[in-house]
Amino acid sequence: MTSRVEALQTFKRDGRIVIVGASLAGLRAAESLRDEGFTGSLTMIGDETAEPYDRPPLSKQVLTGWVPATGTTLPRRRDVDAQWLLGTPATGLDLADNVVRLADGREVPFDRMLISTGVRARPWPVAAEAALTGVFVVRTREDAEGLQQAIAAGPKRVLIIGAGFTGSEIASICRERDIAVTVAELGSGPLVGALGAMIGEIAADMQLANGVDLRCGVKVTQLEGDAQGRFRRAHFSDGSTVDADVAVVALGGIRNTEWLRDSGLAIGPWGVACDSGCRAFDLNGLVTDDIFVAGDVARCPHPIYEYRFISLEHWANAVEQAEIAAHNMVNLQADRWPHLAIPTFWSIQFGVNIKSVGVPTFADEVIVAQGSVSEHRFVAAYGYKGRVTAAVTFNNAKWLDHYRKLIEAAAPFPPAQPTPDQPADAKPMPVDFPGPLLLSQDATVVVTGHDPSERRVTAVRP
Amino acid sequence: MRVVVDLSRCQGYAQCAFLAPDAFRMHGEEALMYDPNPDDSQRDQVLRAAAACPIQAILVEQLEGPAMTVEARRS
Amino acid sequence: MTMTQTPDTLHRILDYANRADPYPLYAELRKTPVARQEDGSYVISTYRELTDILHNPHLSSDIRNLARPMAAADGRATPAFINLDPPEHDRMRRMAMRHFGPPHTPGLVDGMRPDLTAIVSGLIDDLADKTQIDIVDDFAYPFPVTVICHLLGVPREDEPRFHQWVNAIIDAIDYDAKTDPPEKLSNGEQARKDIHAYLGGLLEPRHGKPGDDLLSRLANEDGPDGRMTDEEIISTANLLLIAGHETTVNLITNGMLTLLRHPQHLQRLRNEPDLIVPLVEELLRYEPPVHIIPWRAAYSDIAIADTVIPKGSQIMLMLASGSRDPDRFHDPDRFDPDRRDNQHLGFGSGIHLCFGGPLARLETQIALTELVRRLDKPRLVADPPPYRPSPVLRGPIHLHVEQG
Ligand SMILES: Cc1cc2nc3c(=O)[nH]c(=O)nc-3n(C[C@H](O)[C@H](O)[C@H](O)COP(=O)(O)OP(=O)(O)OC[C@H]3O[C@@H](n4cnc5c(N)ncnc54)[C@H](O)[C@@H]3O)c2cc1C
Ligand code: HEM
Ligand code: SF4
């Protein structure tokens, strides 16, 4: 036996692994490590006090009042036999000595560690206004519990700031409960930043049809409170105001990387950079051996998207990346897996199941390939320079897998062959994203293989 | 009982909503909303639902005993 | 690479002589995942390719898209949604689903559990003092027929009439002009007309008379998609009657046969009734009632594996072969009720996934649990049992069992 194999076996038997961030990615990684035969010591460090719980229901089932905020604890796939240090944030990482420092002063040594500290909600920028009673963000179960109670109390009007997925979902639930809602969005329509202008228009129609007071292209400039410190009125950049008793700040997330500031790792606003095997990069762009990253906090290159570093706040990505990271933590170089999954996402709003596959922002054109936009049952395919790069479905999820395969195969865009449900007037139009377009040439790789152990990309040679 | 559905794989087949209608509900035609912590009295139905999912997207915790021993917890 | 010809294998599968055990032939077929036949049709037999194509929007269920029309096709009739593509398929399925399942009627199937249990108990009571039973005629056939008749609002006592029609229609599905007598086709056509007239006769008096059965509901309720025409209601009812008839019988019978062949699992099921849930899923993989979807069409060119199937081609989907594919299922020829991640193709996949699956599951779960609990030392009389003619809806025509 070579020494490398022996060293790995010793590590798998008695090594020490620390996971910082005990939520979805952290839990799934821990389970996979045990599945892979790691029997050494496993420590889970988390700054929340609860057992790992699921967040997507927090803006859905929980806000309808059906499911209590405390009722989304994640099922365990297996026993992980870990030491759980909860309610104790990590405050530092020392790569010279391989120790994690905790807020309570303790130091936890490790041989390998996983960073899965995720994202927190971006707060309202003015602290005094953010502190008004009735102003909420939604990231944790405590947030959701507070908002649920405020909604259940029957507010006259709810103001939602930001019409991304979370904001739109909350607006939808308020309307279901027959509560008046104003949605304020700086962009041209809901979901525009993620899915482009065409879907934005459809999403805007859905909101209007459901009685949302939707105001796009305006900025909320001030949240005003009453004498008791309760939120009562919002001021907009166009000079108008809205009276409401609840405000939900849904302006996206901030990656939890501050604790790594002095670690020497490659951190930034988009998270911790890592390779497609989930190994963290240091500031010099050198890949580390013992530090791995997974979930919302990771920023990872994807060959299909020209090796660009992609940051995702997607549930499925957290699970898949955690499994890949765990596998790679306890395997030798030759047996490592790349994280090649094509991103997928879902959202439920206004009774419609919205799903996406691929990276819709990596596109220059979009076409309604199947179904009917007016019925809110359709597939939109996205393309960049003549190849399919993403697809979005509204109540048409059963077709999504087909488009995933088109993306993996760098299939031509627009899809050439007709389908029975192709709209008569289907033609590609510009995607029109608010930000600068990503540059790209032709496809350089396609994904092959189906199991993690055989999935690889192969180069496309013209 | 703890349940999670991988909704990024769920295709809205609604097989679960037939067999455990109190725990799995369709929201509109295709969107699934479910109770991640259904009462133990629904165990039978929830297990039937999980087995019936054509893409096996439903995870039901089958372990017994406490989840963990917590070392430190903020009071 | 995937274009080699395997006409012999397919013919041998369709040959009645191989009905009792087509599985080794499926293994042969899988060597060519997408196989072009001499007549220009394609046979797909591997799991990956089957699931790919079932989710491919260029695959059509509407046989009017075949370049060469099928013999058994009835050009004039309004197709039922099993033979339609989106958006019509989706609309019709939604309208039917309104009265059968979620989101509009979520509790119906689960609420049928007491009734299903009562029907099963009644049928088994009648078997108690018999030493020789035919699982098919005495139990597996009458049970689902009673259920679907009740659901649709079709009088149970008319069963002998439509039983004959259904048999004639199913016989004609795999009609082959070269080998089959022309009556096979004409009998099927006549049966189709008879059943159409019969269902029309049931529908007519239901207009304006709200009721609980499906025919009454379809005749009277207006949902967001509007109301079905009478022709649409008849073709939907016809589909449900046939599908609810000729499939569950095979699952229950195959289930009993498989348990009698694996006594250790029969014993386990007696001791652990919960085992029935994964066991029925394993049956749907291991001995499924629907072996083949024979009539799909390429709406436009379909790229699959390394092949392009040209527009208008007929495509046969060998579901039962896919569920035994060793590249997807570990040790696929072993009956293993503890199998995990069992994404079998027993109910198909994609937008045409079986409409009645939840009902069929519940029926079979209850039926097998009770049979195993109450039959006294059951033993097979003949193994293999005699099979029905159809290679598509495959199952024993009788399953004689001794007890006591
Ligand atoms: C309201 C809401 C709705 C959502 N809906 C969807 C949806 O519909 N579809 C979808 O695909 N995704 C959705 N998501 C996203 C999904 O929940 C995330 O992708 C997923 O939670 C990511 O998991 P993670 O483990 O990487 O990060 P997180 O869940 O963010 O977990 C990170 C954990 O690390 C902890 N932590 C942070 N810093 C430290 C530190 N210094 N020391 C110790 N612990 C620390 C955090 O407290 C947290 O517990 C939603 C998210 C939210 C909030
Ligand atoms: C064990 C029993 C059953 C099995 C194995 C079975 C299998 C199947 C399969 C494989 C399909 C897909 C056909 C295709 O893709 O073309 C299907 C479709 C269908 N089944 Fe079943 N079925 C069963 C019971 C039932 C029952 C009880 C009903 C009625 C209550 C039913 C109604 C239907 C209908 C209406 C369709 C067409 C769905 C569509 O096209 O959207 N089935 N079934
Ligand atoms: S059965 Fe599975 S795919 Fe269907 S709705 Fe339920 S979870 Fe989703």
PDB file of C-alpha atoms and ligand atoms in Angstrom, chain C residues 54 61 81-83 89 93 100 148 151 239-240 243-245 247-248 251 284 288-290 293 295-296 319 345-349 351-357 359-360 363-364, ligand 2:
ATOM      1  CA  LEU C  54     -40.805   9.995 -21.831  1.00  0.00           C
ATOM      2  CA  SER C  61     -48.978  10.085 -27.928  1.00  0.00           C
ATOM      3  CA  PHE C  81     -56.294  11.952 -23.350  1.00  0.00           C
ATOM      4  CA  ILE C  82     -53.929   8.976 -23.247  1.00  0.00           C
ATOM      5  CA  ASN C  83     -53.715   9.512 -27.022  1.00  0.00           C
ATOM      6  CA  HIS C  89     -54.002  16.313 -23.171  1.00  0.00           C
ATOM      7  CA  ARG C  93     -56.600  15.338 -17.867  1.00  0.00           C
ATOM      8  CA  PHE C 100     -60.714  12.311  -8.905  1.00  0.00           C
ATOM      9  CA  ILE C 148     -64.158   1.472 -11.171  1.00  0.00           C
ATOM     10  CA  LEU C 151     -66.523   5.427  -9.356  1.00  0.00           C
ATOM     11  CA  LEU C 239     -60.419   5.078 -21.051  1.00  0.00           C
ATOM     12  CA  LEU C 240     -60.979   4.931 -17.305  1.00  0.00           C
ATOM     13  CA  ALA C 243     -57.514   1.242 -17.691  1.00  0.00           C
ATOM     14  CA  GLY C 244     -59.200   0.681 -14.357  1.00  0.00           C
ATOM     15  CA  HIS C 245     -60.114  -2.828 -15.426  1.00  0.00           C
ATOM     16  CA  THR C 247     -54.318  -3.444 -15.203  1.00  0.00           C
ATOM     17  CA  THR C 248     -54.953  -3.718 -11.479  1.00  0.00           C
ATOM     18  CA  LEU C 251     -50.881  -6.367 -10.445  1.00  0.00           C
ATOM     19  CA  LEU C 284     -44.557  -2.618 -10.216  1.00  0.00           C
ATOM     20  CA  PRO C 288     -45.530  -4.829 -13.926  1.00  0.00           C
ATOM     21  CA  PRO C 289     -48.971  -5.085 -15.537  1.00  0.00           C
ATOM     22  CA  VAL C 290     -48.071  -2.771 -18.426  1.00  0.00           C
ATOM     23  CA  ILE C 293     -46.346   1.330 -24.597  1.00  0.00           C
ATOM     24  CA  TRP C 295     -47.916   3.428 -30.046  1.00  0.00           C
ATOM     25  CA  ARG C 296     -45.860   6.556 -29.462  1.00  0.00           C
ATOM     26  CA  LEU C 319     -41.269  -0.232 -19.869  1.00  0.00           C
ATOM     27  CA  LEU C 345     -41.532   2.605 -14.745  1.00  0.00           C
ATOM     28  CA  GLY C 346     -44.629   0.625 -13.734  1.00  0.00           C
ATOM     29  CA  PHE C 347     -46.902   3.623 -14.174  1.00  0.00           C
ATOM     30  CA  GLY C 348     -44.927   5.201 -17.000  1.00  0.00           C
ATOM     31  CA  SER C 349     -43.359   8.625 -16.522  1.00  0.00           C
ATOM     32  CA  ILE C 351     -47.087  13.875 -18.459  1.00  0.00           C
ATOM     33  CA  HIS C 352     -48.930  10.603 -19.152  1.00  0.00           C
ATOM     34  CA  LEU C 353     -47.952   9.053 -15.831  1.00  0.00           C
ATOM     35  CA  CYS C 354     -50.833   6.806 -14.839  1.00  0.00           C
ATOM     36  CA  PHE C 355     -53.892   8.787 -13.824  1.00  0.00           C
ATOM     37  CA  GLY C 356     -55.170   6.046 -11.537  1.00  0.00           C
ATOM     38  CA  GLY C 357     -51.881   5.088  -9.890  1.00  0.00           C
ATOM     39  CA  LEU C 359     -56.057   4.108  -6.561  1.00  0.00           C
ATOM     40  CA  ALA C 360     -54.318   1.095  -8.078  1.00  0.00           C
ATOM     41  CA  GLU C 363     -56.324  -1.436  -4.129  1.00  0.00           C
ATOM     42  CA  THR C 364     -53.325  -3.711  -4.461  1.00  0.00           C
TER      43      THR C 364
HETATM   44  C1  HEM D   2     -51.687  -1.413 -11.471  1.00  0.00           C
HETATM   45  C2  HEM D   2     -52.529  -0.812 -12.214  1.00  0.00           C
HETATM   46  C3  HEM D   2     -52.157   0.141 -13.313  1.00  0.00           C
HETATM   47  C4  HEM D   2     -51.025   0.213 -14.063  1.00  0.00           C
HETATM   48  C5  HEM D   2     -49.790  -0.666 -13.986  1.00  0.00           C
HETATM   49  C6  HEM D   2     -51.178   1.323 -14.961  1.00  0.00           C
HETATM   50  C7  HEM D   2     -50.204   1.731 -15.854  1.00  0.00           C
HETATM   51  C8  HEM D   2     -50.302   2.840 -16.662  1.00  0.00           C
HETATM   52  C9  HEM D   2     -49.276   3.318 -17.543  1.00  0.00           C
HETATM   53  C10 HEM D   2     -47.918   2.654 -17.764  1.00  0.00           C
HETATM   54  C11 HEM D   2     -49.712   4.435 -18.138  1.00  0.00           C
HETATM   55  C12 HEM D   2     -48.930   5.316 -19.136  1.00  0.00           C
HETATM   56  C13 HEM D   2     -49.413   5.146 -20.530  1.00  0.00           C
HETATM   57  C14 HEM D   2     -48.696   6.043 -21.487  1.00  0.00           C
HETATM   58  O1  HEM D   2     -47.710   6.715 -21.128  1.00  0.00           O
HETATM   59  O2  HEM D   2     -49.109   6.103 -22.652  1.00  0.00           O
HETATM   60  C15 HEM D   2     -51.035   4.672 -17.638  1.00  0.00           C
HETATM   61  C16 HEM D   2     -51.844   5.713 -18.028  1.00  0.00           C
HETATM   62  C17 HEM D   2     -53.126   5.862 -17.593  1.00  0.00           C
HETATM   63  N1  HEM D   2     -53.779   5.121 -16.619  1.00  0.00           N
HETATM   64 FE1  HEM D   2     -53.062   3.567 -15.601  1.00  0.00          FE
HETATM   65  N2  HEM D   2     -52.387   1.884 -14.753  1.00  0.00           N
HETATM   66  C18 HEM D   2     -53.020   1.200 -13.744  1.00  0.00           C
HETATM   67  C19 HEM D   2     -54.251   1.455 -13.190  1.00  0.00           C
HETATM   68  C20 HEM D   2     -55.081   2.461 -13.590  1.00  0.00           C
HETATM   69  C21 HEM D   2     -56.350   2.757 -13.005  1.00  0.00           C
HETATM   70  C22 HEM D   2     -56.971   2.037 -11.822  1.00  0.00           C
HETATM   71  C23 HEM D   2     -56.856   3.809 -13.711  1.00  0.00           C
HETATM   72  C24 HEM D   2     -58.164   4.544 -13.559  1.00  0.00           C
HETATM   73  C25 HEM D   2     -58.715   4.838 -12.449  1.00  0.00           C
HETATM   74  C26 HEM D   2     -55.883   4.177 -14.717  1.00  0.00           C
HETATM   75  C27 HEM D   2     -56.036   5.204 -15.617  1.00  0.00           C
HETATM   76  C28 HEM D   2     -55.054   5.625 -16.487  1.00  0.00           C
HETATM   77  C29 HEM D   2     -55.229   6.729 -17.401  1.00  0.00           C
HETATM   78  C30 HEM D   2     -56.470   7.571 -17.569  1.00  0.00           C
HETATM   79  C31 HEM D   2     -54.018   6.887 -18.096  1.00  0.00           C
HETATM   80  C32 HEM D   2     -53.672   7.932 -19.158  1.00  0.00           C
HETATM   81  C33 HEM D   2     -52.951   9.062 -18.503  1.00  0.00           C
HETATM   82  C34 HEM D   2     -52.535  10.146 -19.469  1.00  0.00           C
HETATM   83  O3  HEM D   2     -52.430   9.910 -20.671  1.00  0.00           O
HETATM   84  O4  HEM D   2     -52.313  11.281 -19.003  1.00  0.00           O
HETATM   85  N3  HEM D   2     -54.818   3.350 -14.605  1.00  0.00           N
HETATM   86  N4  HEM D   2     -51.366   3.704 -16.725  1.00  0.00           N
END
